[in-house]
Structure formats: C-alpha cells, structure tokens
CSV table of C-alpha atoms and ligand atoms in Angstrom, one decimal:
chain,number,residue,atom,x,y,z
L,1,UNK,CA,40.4,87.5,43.4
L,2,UNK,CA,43.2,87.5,45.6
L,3,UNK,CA,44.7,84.5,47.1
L,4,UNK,CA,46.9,85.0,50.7
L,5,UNK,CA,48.7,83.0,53.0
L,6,UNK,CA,48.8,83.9,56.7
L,7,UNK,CA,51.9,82.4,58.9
L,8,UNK,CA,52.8,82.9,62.3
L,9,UNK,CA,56.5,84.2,61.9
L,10,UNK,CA,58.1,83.3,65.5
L,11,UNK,CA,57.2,80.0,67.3
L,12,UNK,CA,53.4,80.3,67.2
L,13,UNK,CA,51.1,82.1,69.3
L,14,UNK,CA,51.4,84.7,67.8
L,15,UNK,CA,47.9,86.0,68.1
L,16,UNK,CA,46.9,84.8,64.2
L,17,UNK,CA,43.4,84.5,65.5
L,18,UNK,CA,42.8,88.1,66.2
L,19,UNK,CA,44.5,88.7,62.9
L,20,UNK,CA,42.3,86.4,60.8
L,21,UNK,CA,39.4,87.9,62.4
L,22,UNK,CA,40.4,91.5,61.3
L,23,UNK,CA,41.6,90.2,57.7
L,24,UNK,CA,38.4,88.2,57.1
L,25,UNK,CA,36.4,91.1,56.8
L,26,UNK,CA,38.6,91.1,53.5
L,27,UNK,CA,38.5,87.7,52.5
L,28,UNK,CA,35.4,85.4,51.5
L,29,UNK,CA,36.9,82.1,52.0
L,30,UNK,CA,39.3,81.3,55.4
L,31,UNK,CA,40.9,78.0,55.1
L,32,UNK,CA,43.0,76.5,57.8
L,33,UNK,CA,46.2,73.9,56.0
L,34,UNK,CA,47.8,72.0,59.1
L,35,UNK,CA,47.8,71.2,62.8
L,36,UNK,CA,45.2,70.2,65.0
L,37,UNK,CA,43.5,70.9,68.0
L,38,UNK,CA,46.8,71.9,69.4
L,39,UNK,CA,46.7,75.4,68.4
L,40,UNK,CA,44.4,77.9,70.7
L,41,UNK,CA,43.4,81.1,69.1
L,42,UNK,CA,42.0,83.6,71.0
L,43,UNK,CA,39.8,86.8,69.7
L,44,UNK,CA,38.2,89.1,71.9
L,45,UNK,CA,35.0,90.4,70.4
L,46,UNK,CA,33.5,93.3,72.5
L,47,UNK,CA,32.9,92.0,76.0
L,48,UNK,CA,33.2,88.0,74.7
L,49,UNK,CA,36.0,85.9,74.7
L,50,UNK,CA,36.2,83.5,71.9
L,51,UNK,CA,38.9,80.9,72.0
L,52,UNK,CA,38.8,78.6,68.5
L,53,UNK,CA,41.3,75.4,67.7
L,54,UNK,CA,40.4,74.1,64.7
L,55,UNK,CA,37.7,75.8,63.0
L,56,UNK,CA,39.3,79.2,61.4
L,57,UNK,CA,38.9,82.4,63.2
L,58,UNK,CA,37.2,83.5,60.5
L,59,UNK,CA,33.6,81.8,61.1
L,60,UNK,CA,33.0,85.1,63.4
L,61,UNK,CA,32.5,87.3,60.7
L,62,UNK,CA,29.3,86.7,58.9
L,63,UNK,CA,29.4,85.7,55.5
L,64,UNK,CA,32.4,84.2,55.6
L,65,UNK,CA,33.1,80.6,54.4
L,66,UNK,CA,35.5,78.3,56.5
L,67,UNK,CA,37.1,75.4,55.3
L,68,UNK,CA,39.7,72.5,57.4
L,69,UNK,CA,41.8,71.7,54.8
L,70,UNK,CA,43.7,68.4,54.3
L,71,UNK,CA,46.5,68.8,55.9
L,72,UNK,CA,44.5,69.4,59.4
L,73,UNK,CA,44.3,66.8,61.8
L,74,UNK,CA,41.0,66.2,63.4
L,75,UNK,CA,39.7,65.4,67.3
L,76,UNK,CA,36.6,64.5,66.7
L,77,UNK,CA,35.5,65.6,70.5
L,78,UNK,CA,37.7,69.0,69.7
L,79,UNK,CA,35.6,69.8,66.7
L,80,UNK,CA,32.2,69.1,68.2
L,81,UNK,CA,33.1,71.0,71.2
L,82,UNK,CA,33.6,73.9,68.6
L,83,UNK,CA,30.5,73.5,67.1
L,84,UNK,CA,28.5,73.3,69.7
L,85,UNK,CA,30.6,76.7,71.3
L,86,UNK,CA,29.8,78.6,68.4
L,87,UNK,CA,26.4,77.5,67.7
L,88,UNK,CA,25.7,78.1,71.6
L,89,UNK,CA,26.6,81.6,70.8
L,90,UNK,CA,24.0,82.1,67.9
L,91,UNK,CA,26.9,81.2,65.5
L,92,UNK,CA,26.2,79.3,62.4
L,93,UNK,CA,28.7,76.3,61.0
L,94,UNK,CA,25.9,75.1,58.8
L,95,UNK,CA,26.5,75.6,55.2
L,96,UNK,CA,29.7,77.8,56.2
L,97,UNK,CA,32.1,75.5,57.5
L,98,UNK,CA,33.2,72.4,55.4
L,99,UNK,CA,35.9,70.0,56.5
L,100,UNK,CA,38.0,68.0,53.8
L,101,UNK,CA,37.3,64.5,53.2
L,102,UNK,CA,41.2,63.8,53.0
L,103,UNK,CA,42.1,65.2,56.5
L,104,UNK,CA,42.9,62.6,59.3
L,105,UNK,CA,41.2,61.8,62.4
L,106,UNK,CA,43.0,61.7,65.6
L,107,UNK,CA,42.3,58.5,67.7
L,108,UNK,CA,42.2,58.0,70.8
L,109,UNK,CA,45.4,55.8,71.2
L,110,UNK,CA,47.2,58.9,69.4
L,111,UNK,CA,46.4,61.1,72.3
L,112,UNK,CA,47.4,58.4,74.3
L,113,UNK,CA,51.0,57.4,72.7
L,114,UNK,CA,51.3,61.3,72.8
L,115,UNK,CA,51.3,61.4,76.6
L,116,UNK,CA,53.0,58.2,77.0
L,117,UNK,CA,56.1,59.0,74.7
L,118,UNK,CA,56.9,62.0,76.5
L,119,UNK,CA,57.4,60.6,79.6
L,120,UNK,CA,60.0,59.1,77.6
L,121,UNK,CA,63.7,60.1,76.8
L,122,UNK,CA,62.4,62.2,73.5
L,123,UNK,CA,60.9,64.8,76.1
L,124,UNK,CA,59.4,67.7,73.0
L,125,UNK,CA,56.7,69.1,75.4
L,126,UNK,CA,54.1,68.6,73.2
L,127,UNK,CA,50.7,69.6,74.1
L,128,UNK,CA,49.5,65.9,74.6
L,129,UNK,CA,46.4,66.4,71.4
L,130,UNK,CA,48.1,63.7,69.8
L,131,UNK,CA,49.0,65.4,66.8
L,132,UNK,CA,52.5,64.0,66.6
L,133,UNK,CA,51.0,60.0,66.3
L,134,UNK,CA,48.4,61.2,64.1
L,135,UNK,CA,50.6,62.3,61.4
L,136,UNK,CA,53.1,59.8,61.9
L,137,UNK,CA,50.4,57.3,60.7
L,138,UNK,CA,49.2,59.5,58.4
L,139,UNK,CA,52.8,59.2,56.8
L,140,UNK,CA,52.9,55.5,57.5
L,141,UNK,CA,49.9,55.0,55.3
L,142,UNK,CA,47.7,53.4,57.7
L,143,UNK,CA,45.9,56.8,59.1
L,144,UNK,CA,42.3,57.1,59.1
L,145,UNK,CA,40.5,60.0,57.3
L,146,UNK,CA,37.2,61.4,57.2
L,147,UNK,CA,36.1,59.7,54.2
L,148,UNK,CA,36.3,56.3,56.0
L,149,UNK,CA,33.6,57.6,58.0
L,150,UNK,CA,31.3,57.6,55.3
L,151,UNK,CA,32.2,53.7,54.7
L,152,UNK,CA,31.2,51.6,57.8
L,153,UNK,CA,33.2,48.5,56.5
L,154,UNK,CA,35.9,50.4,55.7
L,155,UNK,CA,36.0,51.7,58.9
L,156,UNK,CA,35.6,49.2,60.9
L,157,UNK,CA,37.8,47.2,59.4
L,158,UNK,CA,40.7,49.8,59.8
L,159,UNK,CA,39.9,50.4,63.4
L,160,UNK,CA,39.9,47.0,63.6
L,161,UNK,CA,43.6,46.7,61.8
L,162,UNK,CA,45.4,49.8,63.6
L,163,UNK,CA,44.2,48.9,67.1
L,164,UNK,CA,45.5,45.5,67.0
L,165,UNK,CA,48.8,47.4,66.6
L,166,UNK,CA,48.3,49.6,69.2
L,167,UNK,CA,47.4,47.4,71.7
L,168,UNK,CA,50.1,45.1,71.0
L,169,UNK,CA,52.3,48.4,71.3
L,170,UNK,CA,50.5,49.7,74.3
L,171,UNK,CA,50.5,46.1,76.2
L,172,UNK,CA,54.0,44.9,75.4
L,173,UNK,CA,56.4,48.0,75.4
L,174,UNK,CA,54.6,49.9,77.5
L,175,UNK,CA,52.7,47.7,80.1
L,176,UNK,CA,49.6,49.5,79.5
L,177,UNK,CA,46.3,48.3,79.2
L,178,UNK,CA,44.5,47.9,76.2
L,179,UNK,CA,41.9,49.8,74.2
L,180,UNK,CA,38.5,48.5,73.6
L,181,UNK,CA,37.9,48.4,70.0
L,182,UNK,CA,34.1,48.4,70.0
L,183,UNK,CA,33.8,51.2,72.1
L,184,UNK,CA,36.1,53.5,69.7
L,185,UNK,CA,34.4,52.2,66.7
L,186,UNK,CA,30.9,52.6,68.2
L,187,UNK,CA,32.5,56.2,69.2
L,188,UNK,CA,33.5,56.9,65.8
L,189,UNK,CA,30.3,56.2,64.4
L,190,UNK,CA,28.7,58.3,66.7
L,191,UNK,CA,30.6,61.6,65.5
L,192,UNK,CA,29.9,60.5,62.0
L,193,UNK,CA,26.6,60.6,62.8
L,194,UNK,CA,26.8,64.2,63.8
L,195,UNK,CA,29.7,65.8,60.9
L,196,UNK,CA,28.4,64.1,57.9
L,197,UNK,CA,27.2,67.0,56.8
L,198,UNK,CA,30.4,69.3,56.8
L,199,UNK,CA,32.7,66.2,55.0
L,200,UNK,CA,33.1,67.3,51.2
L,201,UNK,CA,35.5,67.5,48.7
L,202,UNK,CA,37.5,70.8,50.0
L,203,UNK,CA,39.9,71.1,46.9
L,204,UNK,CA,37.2,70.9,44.6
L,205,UNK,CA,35.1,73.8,47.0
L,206,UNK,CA,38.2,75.8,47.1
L,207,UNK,CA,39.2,75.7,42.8
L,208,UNK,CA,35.2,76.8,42.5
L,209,UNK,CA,35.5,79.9,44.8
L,210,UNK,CA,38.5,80.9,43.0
L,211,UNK,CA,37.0,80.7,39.4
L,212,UNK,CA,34.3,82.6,41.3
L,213,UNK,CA,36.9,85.6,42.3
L,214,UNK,CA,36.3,85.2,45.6
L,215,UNK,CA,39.0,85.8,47.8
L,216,UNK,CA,40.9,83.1,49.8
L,217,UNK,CA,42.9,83.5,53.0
L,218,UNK,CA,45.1,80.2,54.0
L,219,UNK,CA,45.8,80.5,57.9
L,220,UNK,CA,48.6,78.3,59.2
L,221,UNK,CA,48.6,77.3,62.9
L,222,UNK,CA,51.7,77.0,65.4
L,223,UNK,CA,54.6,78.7,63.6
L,224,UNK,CA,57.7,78.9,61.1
L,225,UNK,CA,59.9,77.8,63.7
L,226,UNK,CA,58.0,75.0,64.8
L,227,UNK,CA,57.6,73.4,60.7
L,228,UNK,CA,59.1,70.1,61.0
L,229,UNK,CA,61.5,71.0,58.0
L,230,UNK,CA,62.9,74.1,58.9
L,231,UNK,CA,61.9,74.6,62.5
L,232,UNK,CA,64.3,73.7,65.4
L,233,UNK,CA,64.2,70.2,65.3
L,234,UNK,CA,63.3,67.8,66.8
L,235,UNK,CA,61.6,70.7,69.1
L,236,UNK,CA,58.7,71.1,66.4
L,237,UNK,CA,55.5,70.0,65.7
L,238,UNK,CA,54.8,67.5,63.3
L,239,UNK,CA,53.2,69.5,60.5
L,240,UNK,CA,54.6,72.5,57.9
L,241,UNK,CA,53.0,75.6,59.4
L,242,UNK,CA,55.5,77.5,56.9
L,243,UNK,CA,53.8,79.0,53.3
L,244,UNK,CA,54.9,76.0,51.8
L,245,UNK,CA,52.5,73.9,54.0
L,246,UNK,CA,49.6,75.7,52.9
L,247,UNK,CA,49.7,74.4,48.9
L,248,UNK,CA,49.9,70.5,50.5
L,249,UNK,CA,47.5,71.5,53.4
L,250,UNK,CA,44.2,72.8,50.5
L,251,UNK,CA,45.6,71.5,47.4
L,252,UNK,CA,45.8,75.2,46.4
L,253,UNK,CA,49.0,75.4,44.3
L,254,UNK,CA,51.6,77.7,44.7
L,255,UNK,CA,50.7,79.6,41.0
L,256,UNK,CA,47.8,80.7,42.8
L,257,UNK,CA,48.9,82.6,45.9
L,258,UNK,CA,49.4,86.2,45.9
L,259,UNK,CA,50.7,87.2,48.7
L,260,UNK,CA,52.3,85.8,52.0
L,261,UNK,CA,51.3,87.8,55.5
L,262,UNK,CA,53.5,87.3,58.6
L,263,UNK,CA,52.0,87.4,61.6
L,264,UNK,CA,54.9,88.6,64.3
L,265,UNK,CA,54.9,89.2,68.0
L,266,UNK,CA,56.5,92.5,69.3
L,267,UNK,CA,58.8,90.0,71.8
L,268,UNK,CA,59.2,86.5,71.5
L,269,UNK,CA,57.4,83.8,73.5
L,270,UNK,CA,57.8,79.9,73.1
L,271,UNK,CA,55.7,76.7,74.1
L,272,UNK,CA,57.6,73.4,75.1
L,273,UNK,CA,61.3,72.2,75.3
L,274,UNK,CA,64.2,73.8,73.3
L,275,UNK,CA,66.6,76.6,72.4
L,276,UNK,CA,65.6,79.9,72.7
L,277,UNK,CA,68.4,82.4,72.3
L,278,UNK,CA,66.4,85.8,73.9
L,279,UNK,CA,64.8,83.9,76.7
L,280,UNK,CA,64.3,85.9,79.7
L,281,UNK,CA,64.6,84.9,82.9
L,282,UNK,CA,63.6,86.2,86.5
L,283,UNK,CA,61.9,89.9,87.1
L,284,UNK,CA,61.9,90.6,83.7
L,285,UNK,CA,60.8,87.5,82.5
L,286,UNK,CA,57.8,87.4,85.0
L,287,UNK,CA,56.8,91.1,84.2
L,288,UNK,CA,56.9,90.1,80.4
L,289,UNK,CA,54.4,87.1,81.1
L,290,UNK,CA,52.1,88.7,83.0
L,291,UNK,CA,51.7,92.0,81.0
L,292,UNK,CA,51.3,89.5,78.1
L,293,UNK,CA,49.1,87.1,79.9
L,294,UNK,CA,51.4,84.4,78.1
L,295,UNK,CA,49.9,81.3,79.2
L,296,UNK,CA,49.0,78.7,76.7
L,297,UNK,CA,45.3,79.2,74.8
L,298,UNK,CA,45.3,75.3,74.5
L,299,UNK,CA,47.1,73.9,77.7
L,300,UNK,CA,47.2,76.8,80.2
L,301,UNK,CA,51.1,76.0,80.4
L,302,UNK,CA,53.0,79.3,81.3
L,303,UNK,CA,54.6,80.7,78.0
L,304,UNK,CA,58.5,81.0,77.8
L,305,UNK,CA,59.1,84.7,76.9
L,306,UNK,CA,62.1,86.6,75.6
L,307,UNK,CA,63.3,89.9,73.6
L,308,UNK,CA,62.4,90.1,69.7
L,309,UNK,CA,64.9,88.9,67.6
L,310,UNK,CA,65.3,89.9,64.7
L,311,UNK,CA,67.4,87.7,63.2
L,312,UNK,CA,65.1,84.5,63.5
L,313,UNK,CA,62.5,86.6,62.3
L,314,UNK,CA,64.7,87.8,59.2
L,315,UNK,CA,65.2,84.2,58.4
L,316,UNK,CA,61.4,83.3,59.1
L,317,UNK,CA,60.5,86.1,56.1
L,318,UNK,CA,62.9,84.3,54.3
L,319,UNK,CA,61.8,81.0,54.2
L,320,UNK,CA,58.2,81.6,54.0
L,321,UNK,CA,58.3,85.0,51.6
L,322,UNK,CA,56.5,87.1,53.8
L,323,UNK,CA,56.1,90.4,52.6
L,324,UNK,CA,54.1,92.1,55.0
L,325,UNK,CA,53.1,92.0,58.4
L,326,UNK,CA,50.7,92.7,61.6
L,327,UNK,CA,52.8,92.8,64.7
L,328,UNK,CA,50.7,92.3,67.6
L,329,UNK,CA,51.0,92.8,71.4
L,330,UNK,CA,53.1,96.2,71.3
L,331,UNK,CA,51.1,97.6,73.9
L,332,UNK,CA,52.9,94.6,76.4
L,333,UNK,CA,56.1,96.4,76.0
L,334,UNK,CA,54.8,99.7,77.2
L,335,UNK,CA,56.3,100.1,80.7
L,336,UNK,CA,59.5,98.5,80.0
L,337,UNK,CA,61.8,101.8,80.1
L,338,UNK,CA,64.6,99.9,77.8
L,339,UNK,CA,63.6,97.5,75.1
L,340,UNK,CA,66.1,95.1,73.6
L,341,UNK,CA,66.4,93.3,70.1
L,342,UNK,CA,68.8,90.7,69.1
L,343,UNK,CA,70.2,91.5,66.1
L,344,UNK,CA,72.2,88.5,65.4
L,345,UNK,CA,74.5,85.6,66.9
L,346,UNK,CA,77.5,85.0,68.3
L,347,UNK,CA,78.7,81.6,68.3
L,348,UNK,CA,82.4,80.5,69.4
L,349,UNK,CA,83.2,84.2,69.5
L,350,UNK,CA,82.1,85.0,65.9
L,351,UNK,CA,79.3,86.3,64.2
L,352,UNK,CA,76.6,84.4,62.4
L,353,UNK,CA,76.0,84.9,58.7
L,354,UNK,CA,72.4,82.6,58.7
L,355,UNK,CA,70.3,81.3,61.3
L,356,UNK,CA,71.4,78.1,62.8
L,357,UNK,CA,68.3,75.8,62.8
L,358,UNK,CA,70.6,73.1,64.7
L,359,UNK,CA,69.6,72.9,67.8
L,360,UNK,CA,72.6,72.3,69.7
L,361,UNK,CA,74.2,75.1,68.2
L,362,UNK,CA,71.4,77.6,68.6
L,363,UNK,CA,71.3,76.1,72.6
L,364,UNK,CA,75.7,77.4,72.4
L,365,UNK,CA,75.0,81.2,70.7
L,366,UNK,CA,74.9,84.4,72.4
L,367,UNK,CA,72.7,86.8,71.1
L,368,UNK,CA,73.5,90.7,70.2
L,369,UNK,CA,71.4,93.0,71.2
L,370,UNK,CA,70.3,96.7,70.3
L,371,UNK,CA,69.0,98.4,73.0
L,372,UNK,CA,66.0,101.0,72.1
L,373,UNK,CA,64.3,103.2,74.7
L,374,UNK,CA,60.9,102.4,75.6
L,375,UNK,CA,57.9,105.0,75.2
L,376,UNK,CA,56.7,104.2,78.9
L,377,UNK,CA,53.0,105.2,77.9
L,378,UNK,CA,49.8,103.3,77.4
L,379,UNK,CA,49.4,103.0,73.9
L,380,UNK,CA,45.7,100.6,73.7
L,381,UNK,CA,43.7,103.7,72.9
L,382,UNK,CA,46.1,104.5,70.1
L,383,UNK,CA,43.8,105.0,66.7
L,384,UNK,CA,46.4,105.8,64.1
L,385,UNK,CA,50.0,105.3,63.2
L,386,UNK,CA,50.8,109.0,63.7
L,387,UNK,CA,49.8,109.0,67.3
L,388,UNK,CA,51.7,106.0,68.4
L,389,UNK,CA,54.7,107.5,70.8
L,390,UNK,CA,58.2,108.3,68.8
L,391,UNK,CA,59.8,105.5,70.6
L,392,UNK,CA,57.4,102.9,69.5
L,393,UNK,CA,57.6,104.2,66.0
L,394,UNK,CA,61.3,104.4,65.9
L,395,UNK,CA,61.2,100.5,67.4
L,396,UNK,CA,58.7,99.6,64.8
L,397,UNK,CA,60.8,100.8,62.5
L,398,UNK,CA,64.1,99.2,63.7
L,399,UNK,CA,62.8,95.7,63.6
L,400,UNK,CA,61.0,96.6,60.1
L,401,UNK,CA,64.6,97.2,59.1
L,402,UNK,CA,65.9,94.5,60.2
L,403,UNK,CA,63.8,91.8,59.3
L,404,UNK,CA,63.3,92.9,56.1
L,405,UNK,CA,59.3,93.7,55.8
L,406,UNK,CA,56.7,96.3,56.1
L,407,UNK,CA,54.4,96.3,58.8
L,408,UNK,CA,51.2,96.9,57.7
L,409,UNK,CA,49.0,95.6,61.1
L,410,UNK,CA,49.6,96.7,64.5
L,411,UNK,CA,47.8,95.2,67.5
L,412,UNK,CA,48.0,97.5,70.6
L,413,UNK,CA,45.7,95.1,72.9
L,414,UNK,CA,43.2,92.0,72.4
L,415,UNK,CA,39.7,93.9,71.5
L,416,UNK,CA,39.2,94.1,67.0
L,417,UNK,CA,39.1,97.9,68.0
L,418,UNK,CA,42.3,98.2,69.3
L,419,UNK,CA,44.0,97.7,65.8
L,420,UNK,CA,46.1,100.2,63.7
L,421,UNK,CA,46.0,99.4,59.7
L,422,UNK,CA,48.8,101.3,57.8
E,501,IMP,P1,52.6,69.2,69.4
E,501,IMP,O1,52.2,70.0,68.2
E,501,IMP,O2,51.5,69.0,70.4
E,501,IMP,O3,53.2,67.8,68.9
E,501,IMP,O4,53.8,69.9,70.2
E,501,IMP,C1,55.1,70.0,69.6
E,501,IMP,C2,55.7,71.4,70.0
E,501,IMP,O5,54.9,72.4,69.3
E,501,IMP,C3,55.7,71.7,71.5
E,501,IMP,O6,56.8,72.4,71.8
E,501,IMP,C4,54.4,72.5,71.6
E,501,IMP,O7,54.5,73.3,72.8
E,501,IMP,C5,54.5,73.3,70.3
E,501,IMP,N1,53.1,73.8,69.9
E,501,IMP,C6,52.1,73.1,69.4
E,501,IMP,N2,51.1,73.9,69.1
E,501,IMP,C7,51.4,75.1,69.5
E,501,IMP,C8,50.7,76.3,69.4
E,501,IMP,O8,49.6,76.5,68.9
E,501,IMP,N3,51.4,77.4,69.9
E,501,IMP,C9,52.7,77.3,70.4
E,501,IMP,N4,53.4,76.2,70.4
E,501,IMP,C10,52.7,75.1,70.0
C-alpha cells in the first residue's frame, strides 16, 4: 500500500490533471481534498480533449476508484455537468466515483456574493465559482453539506435560515434583488434526486481501501502559493491546496502518507491579481502564452506568465515536503534561445534569506536571475531522458538543484504519450 499526496508547487495550473492521469495507472484510489469547480484540468487522451473540475482526473483510467473528499466544495450544476460529460463519452461514475457526505455545497447566492464582492475594493480576481462564500460559511458554521440533502427538513429549513440572510445582505448592502427561496430549494432537491447515489461516508471508504493495501493518491487543486495559510495573501483561494490540506480534505492522517509529489511548471504562470516577481511582459510574455496556450481551463482568462523561479519553488518543497517531481510543459520553452531562472530576491538592495509571503514586499523585490542557453529544438517526440538535448538536461538539472528535489516526471507536450518517466 502506498499512500501519496500530489500538490501543484507554483500558483496552480500546473497541469496536475495530466499528471494524475499518468500516476493513476499506479494508484487504485484518486481522491481530490479541496477546492471546487474552480480548478480546470485538462488531459489530452489520443485525439480527445478532456477537461475535468471536480471529479479527479483519475476516473479516465479504468478501474480506478474516485473519491471528492470533504474538504471539496461542490456546484451541484458543475458536478452533473461532469457526469453527464463523462458518461456521454462511454465513461462510468457509477460504483467508481463517491462524493463525501461532509463536503459543502455551493449555493447559488455564493456564486453570486462571489461576483458581487469583487466589484468591490477587495479586487482577488477570483474565478467567480463561488468558492470563497462557500467556505466562508462553511467556517461560520452555517454551510450546507451533502448530508442535508438526504434530510428534506433539514434542508429546507436551512435554506430557509441562510437565505433570509442573504437576501437581507443582497437587498440592503448591495441594492440587489432577492433570491427566491422555493425555487433554490426545489433546485436542490432536484440534484439530490440525481447524486444520491454517489453521497457516502468517504473517510470510512478511504480507511477500508487502505486496510485493503490499495494504493491512494490525494490530488490537491489550485496550488502552494495560492493555500490561504501560506500563499500570497489575501491573493489566494480560500482552501489549503498545500500537503497539509490533504489530511483535513479525506480525513486521512498524516501517519499514513508516504510520500509528497510536486507537480511543477518549467516557467511560471499565475491566474488573478497579485505579485509575481518573474512576470513577463510584452514580446516575450506574448510568445510565452501562446506557445503555452496559457489561457484559463476554467474561465478562458489569459494566464500571467513569467520565468521559473526557483526560489518560490524551493520554499514551495519546503512547506509541503515534496520530494519528487513531474515538471511539465518543457517543450514551451524550446525556441526561446536564452532561458532565465530567478534564483533569489533582492529587496532594498539586499539579498533574501526566505521567501517573503508578504505581499507588499514580494510586489518591492527584484528578482536574480541565471541565464541558461536554450536547446532551440523540438523536443515532443522525445522518449527518454538520454535523448532530451544537453541544454534541457543541464536546465533540468539547474532548477533540480536549486529547488532542492529530483525530478522524476517530465511532460514534453499535452498527449499521455509525450511523457518521460526517470
Ligand atoms: P477563487 O479560488 O475562485 O476564490 O480565486 C482566488 C484566486 O485563486 C484567484 O487569483 C484565482 O485566479 C486563483 N485560482 C483559483 N483556482 C485556480 C486554478 O485552478 N488555477 C489557477 N488559479 C486559480
């Protein structure tokens, strides 16, 4: 049996789906710990195009059990959507995907508060899923969970309880009209109508596989350095994608993980507002984007891109114990003749010792770069470590260094095939 936690190491998008998808083969049990429908990821699959945000990557391999662990938030629309995707494409979810009682349900006046707060002063650039409302009343104690769908009373009567707050939030501060409170209930009882059968008891599911042997993998969504602990707050998301999150997220405990895997882009991209030292900007941040096609999975929003930096990975491994990891994407940086990667910060004209997670002093550093040549050759075809061009080895090796890992996956384009295991 071996128990592994998979993390995106940068500020998500890291392509984890493609990785789950290759690891899965390995694993018997997937089981996603946080986040929402917020996360997009994408896994190419021959000629088909699969793009999953809640339900784990892993449910294209068959065989493989998924689970949505507690600590996921749940659009009920999202999720049948999902279904209904895979099971259009001869996938099954029956008797292989099971979604924890405990997890919340996102309403439709978290969505709402989601879009209406940023237009506000507190501008994160969220992706509008209401995720951030959902677990702030998750946290307030008046969320709603799965499990109330399997009590109608119960249900009703909390619909009942939250929307009267809403409303009277939505009508008086911001001069919008209310909901209507037997539509969403009537809504709500609809979807239970067609989930009731994946609700159980996911701890209890998860502790039975592992007396089993059977092998778990516990994927986290978004990434380290968007966990609302150590991220770059506030410009986070409102869950703990970092290891930590994935014991809380399953009810897994930390005794019985094995190993941490970081997932880790071979440049740096970011989502929403906020610092980003190695942003690019102009030519070079255009050509970046497009070779990477770094538009959001989720939102379509055009990605912010930038040189790898070591040193916010370094502290990623740190704080979530990776390891090991599968660097993806190093085929983007093929026809860039120089390659840059920051090796550290400077901030009022001296060096950093540890990454500042403050975010007006990571807006103030300058980051200090390495420059490596680049191997100006297509590298998608690429099989096997040894045939990779000396440049990319030596720059696979430089950040190895630097962050402090091995790399044991490397993604040199979208398709399962084009993957190099060391
Ligand atoms: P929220 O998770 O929608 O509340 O958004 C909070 C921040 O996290 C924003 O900057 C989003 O762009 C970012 N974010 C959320 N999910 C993802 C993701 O899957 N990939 C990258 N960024 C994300």
């Amino acid at each position: 049996m071996s128990v592994s936690i998979l993390v995106g190491s940068q500020w998500g998008d890291e392509g984890k789906g493609k990785v789950v998808d290759i690891l899965s083969s390995k694993y018997e049990v997937v089981v996603r710990y946080q986040g929402g429908a917020n996360a997009g990821h994408t896994i190419e699959i021959g000629d088909k195009k699969y793009v999953l945000h809640l339900i784990p990557s892993g449910i294209l391999r068959e065989g493989v059990i998924c689970v949505i662990g507690n600590g996921v938030v749940i659009d009920p629309q999202a999720l049948l959507d999902e279904i209904k995707f895979l099971n259009d494409q001869g996938i099954e979810t029956k008797d292989r995907l099971f979604i924890s009682h405990n997890a919340h349900l996102i309403m439709p006046y978290h969505k709402l508060l989601d879009k209406i707060e940023e237009s506000g002063a507190n501008k994160i650039g969220t992706t509008g899923r209401g995720i951030g409302p959902c677990y702030k009343d998750k946290y307030d104690r008046r969320g709603i969970r799965l499990v109330d769908l399997l009590n109608r009373t119960e249900l009703e009567r909390k619909i009942r309880q939250n929307l009267e707050e809403k409303n009277n939030v939505l009508k008086k501060l911001y001069q919008h009209e209310e909901l209507d409170v037997e539509a969403i209930i009537q809504e709500y009882c609809d979807f239970d109508a067609k989930i009731d059968s994946y609700i159980t008891d996911t701890t209890s599911l998860l502790h039975k596989a592992m007396e089993q042997n059977k092998s778990v993998l516990m994927e986290g969504a978004q990434g380290a350095l968007l966990d609302v602990d150590h991220g770059t707050y506030p410009f986070v998301t409102s869950s703990s994608p970092t290891s930590g999150g994935a014991c809380t997220g399953t009810g897994i405990p930390p005794t019985k993980i094995d190993s941490v895997i970081g997932i880790v882009k071979a440049y740096t991209t970011r989502v929403g507002n906020g610092p980003f030292p190695t942003e690019l900007h102009g030519d070079e941040e255009e050509k970046l984007r497009k070779l990477g096609a770094e538009f959001g999975a989720t939102t379509g929003r055009p990605r912010r891109v930038g040189w790898f930096d070591s040193f916010l990975v370094r502290y990623s491994r740190m704080i979530n114990g990776i390891e090991r990891v599968a660097i993806t994407k190093l085929d983007v940086l093929s026809s860039f003749s120089e390659i840059k990667v920051c090796i550290g910060y400077e901030f009022e004209g001296k060096e950093l010792k540890y990454f500042p997670t403050d975010n007006v002093k990571l807006s103030s550093v300058t980051p200090i770069y390495e420059v490596l040549p680049g191997w100006n050759c297509d590298i998608t075809e690429v099989k096997n470590f040894n045939d990779l061009p000396k440049q990319a080895k030596d720059y696979l090796a430089f950040i190895s260094e630097k962050c402090g890992f091995e790399i044991s996956i490397i993604s040199v384009g979208p398709k399962r095939s084009q993957t190099i295991e060391l």
